[in-house]
mmCIF file of C-alpha atoms in Angstrom:
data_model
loop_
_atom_site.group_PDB
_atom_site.id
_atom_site.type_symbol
_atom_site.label_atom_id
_atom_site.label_comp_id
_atom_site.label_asym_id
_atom_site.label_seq_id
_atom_site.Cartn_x
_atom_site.Cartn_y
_atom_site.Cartn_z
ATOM 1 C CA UNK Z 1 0.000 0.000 0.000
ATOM 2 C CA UNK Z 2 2.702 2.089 1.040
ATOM 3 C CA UNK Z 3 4.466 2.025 -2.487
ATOM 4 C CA UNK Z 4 1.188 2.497 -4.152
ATOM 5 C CA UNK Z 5 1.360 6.013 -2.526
ATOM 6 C CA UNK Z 6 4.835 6.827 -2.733
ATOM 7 C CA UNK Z 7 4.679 5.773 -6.750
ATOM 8 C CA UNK Z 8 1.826 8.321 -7.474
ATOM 9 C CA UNK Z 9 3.560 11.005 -5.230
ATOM 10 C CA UNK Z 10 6.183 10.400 -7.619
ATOM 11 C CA UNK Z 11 4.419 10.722 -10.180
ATOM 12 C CA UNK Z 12 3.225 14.223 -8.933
ATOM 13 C CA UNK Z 13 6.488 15.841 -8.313
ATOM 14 C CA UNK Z 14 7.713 15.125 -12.037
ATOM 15 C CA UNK Z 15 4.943 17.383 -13.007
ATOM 16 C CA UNK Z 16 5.520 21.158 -13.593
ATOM 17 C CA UNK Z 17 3.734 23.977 -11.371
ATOM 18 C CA UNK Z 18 0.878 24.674 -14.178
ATOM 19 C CA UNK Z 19 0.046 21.366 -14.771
ATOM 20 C CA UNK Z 20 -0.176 20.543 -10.766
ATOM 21 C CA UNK Z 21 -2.020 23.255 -10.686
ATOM 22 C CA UNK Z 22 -4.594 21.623 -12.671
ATOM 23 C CA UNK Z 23 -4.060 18.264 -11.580
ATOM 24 C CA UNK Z 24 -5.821 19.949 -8.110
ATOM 25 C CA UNK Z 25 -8.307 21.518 -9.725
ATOM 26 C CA UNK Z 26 -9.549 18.346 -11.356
ATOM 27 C CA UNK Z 27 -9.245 16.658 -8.193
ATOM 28 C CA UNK Z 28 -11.495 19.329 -6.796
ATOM 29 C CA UNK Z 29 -13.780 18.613 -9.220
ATOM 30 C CA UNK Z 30 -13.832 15.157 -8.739
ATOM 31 C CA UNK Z 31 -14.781 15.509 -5.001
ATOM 32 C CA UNK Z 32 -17.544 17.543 -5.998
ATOM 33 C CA UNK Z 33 -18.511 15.025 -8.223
ATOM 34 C CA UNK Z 34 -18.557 12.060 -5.488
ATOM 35 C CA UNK Z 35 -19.948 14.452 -2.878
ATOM 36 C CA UNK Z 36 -22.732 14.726 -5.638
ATOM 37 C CA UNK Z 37 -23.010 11.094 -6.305
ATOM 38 C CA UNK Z 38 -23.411 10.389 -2.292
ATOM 39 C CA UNK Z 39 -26.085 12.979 -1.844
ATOM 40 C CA UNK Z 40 -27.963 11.130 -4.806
ATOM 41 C CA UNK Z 41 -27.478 7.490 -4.090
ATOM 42 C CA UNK Z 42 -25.604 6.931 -7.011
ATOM 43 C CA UNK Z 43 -21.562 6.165 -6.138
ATOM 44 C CA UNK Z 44 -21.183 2.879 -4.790
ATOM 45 C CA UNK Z 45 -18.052 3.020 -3.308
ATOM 46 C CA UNK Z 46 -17.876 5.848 -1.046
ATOM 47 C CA UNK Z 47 -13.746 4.937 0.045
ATOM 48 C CA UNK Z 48 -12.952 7.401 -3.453
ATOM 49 C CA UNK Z 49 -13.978 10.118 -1.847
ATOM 50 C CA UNK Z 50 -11.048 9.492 0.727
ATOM 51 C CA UNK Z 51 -8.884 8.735 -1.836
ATOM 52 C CA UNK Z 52 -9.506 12.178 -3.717
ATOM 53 C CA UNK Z 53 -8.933 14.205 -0.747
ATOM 54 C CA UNK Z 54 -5.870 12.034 0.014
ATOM 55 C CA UNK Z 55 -4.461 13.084 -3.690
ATOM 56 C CA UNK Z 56 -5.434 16.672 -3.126
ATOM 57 C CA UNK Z 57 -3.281 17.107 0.320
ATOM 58 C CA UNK Z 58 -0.351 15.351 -1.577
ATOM 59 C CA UNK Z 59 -0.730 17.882 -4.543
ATOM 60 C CA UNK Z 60 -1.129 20.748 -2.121
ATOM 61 C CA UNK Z 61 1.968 19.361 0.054
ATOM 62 C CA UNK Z 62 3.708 19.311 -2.770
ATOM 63 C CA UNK Z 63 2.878 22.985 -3.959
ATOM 64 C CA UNK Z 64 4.032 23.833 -0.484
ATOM 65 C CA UNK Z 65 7.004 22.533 -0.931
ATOM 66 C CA UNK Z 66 7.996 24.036 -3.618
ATOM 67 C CA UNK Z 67 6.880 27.626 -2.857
ATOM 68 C CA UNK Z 68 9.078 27.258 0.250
ATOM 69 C CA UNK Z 69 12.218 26.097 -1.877
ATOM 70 C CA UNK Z 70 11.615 28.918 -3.924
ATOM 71 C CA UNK Z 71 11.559 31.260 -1.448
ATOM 72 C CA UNK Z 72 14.613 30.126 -0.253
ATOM 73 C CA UNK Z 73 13.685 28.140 2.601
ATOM 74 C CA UNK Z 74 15.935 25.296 3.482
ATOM 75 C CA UNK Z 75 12.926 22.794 4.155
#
């Protein structure tokens, strides 16, 4: 499980700023989507919606991380 995780974190940090930046706000979406789909009865298995928020703290994490590098922070 753990390198399940650590391969799509991976995966995130080879992408650029702009197209992590749009990597969250399709995740966004996609909670919205499954929030929808619980409200209506219609998603079957409600663990995605962990899952999403799960990707969307590693994308923002990781958007942290490099706005502190960038500032010049040694973290």
């Amino acid at each position: 499980m753990a390198k399940k995780a650590n391969a799509q974190f991976s995966e995130l940090v080879s992408l650029d700023d702009g197209r992590l930046g749009r990597e969250l706000e399709d995740a966004y979406r996609q909670l919205f989507t499954l929030r929808l789909q619980v409200a209506t009865r219609q998603l079957q298995n409600v663990k995605e919606i962990g899952k999403t928020k799960r990707r969307i703290s590693r994308i923002k994490t990781l958007q942290r991380q490099r706005e502190l590098t960038a500032a010049g922070g040694t973290r």
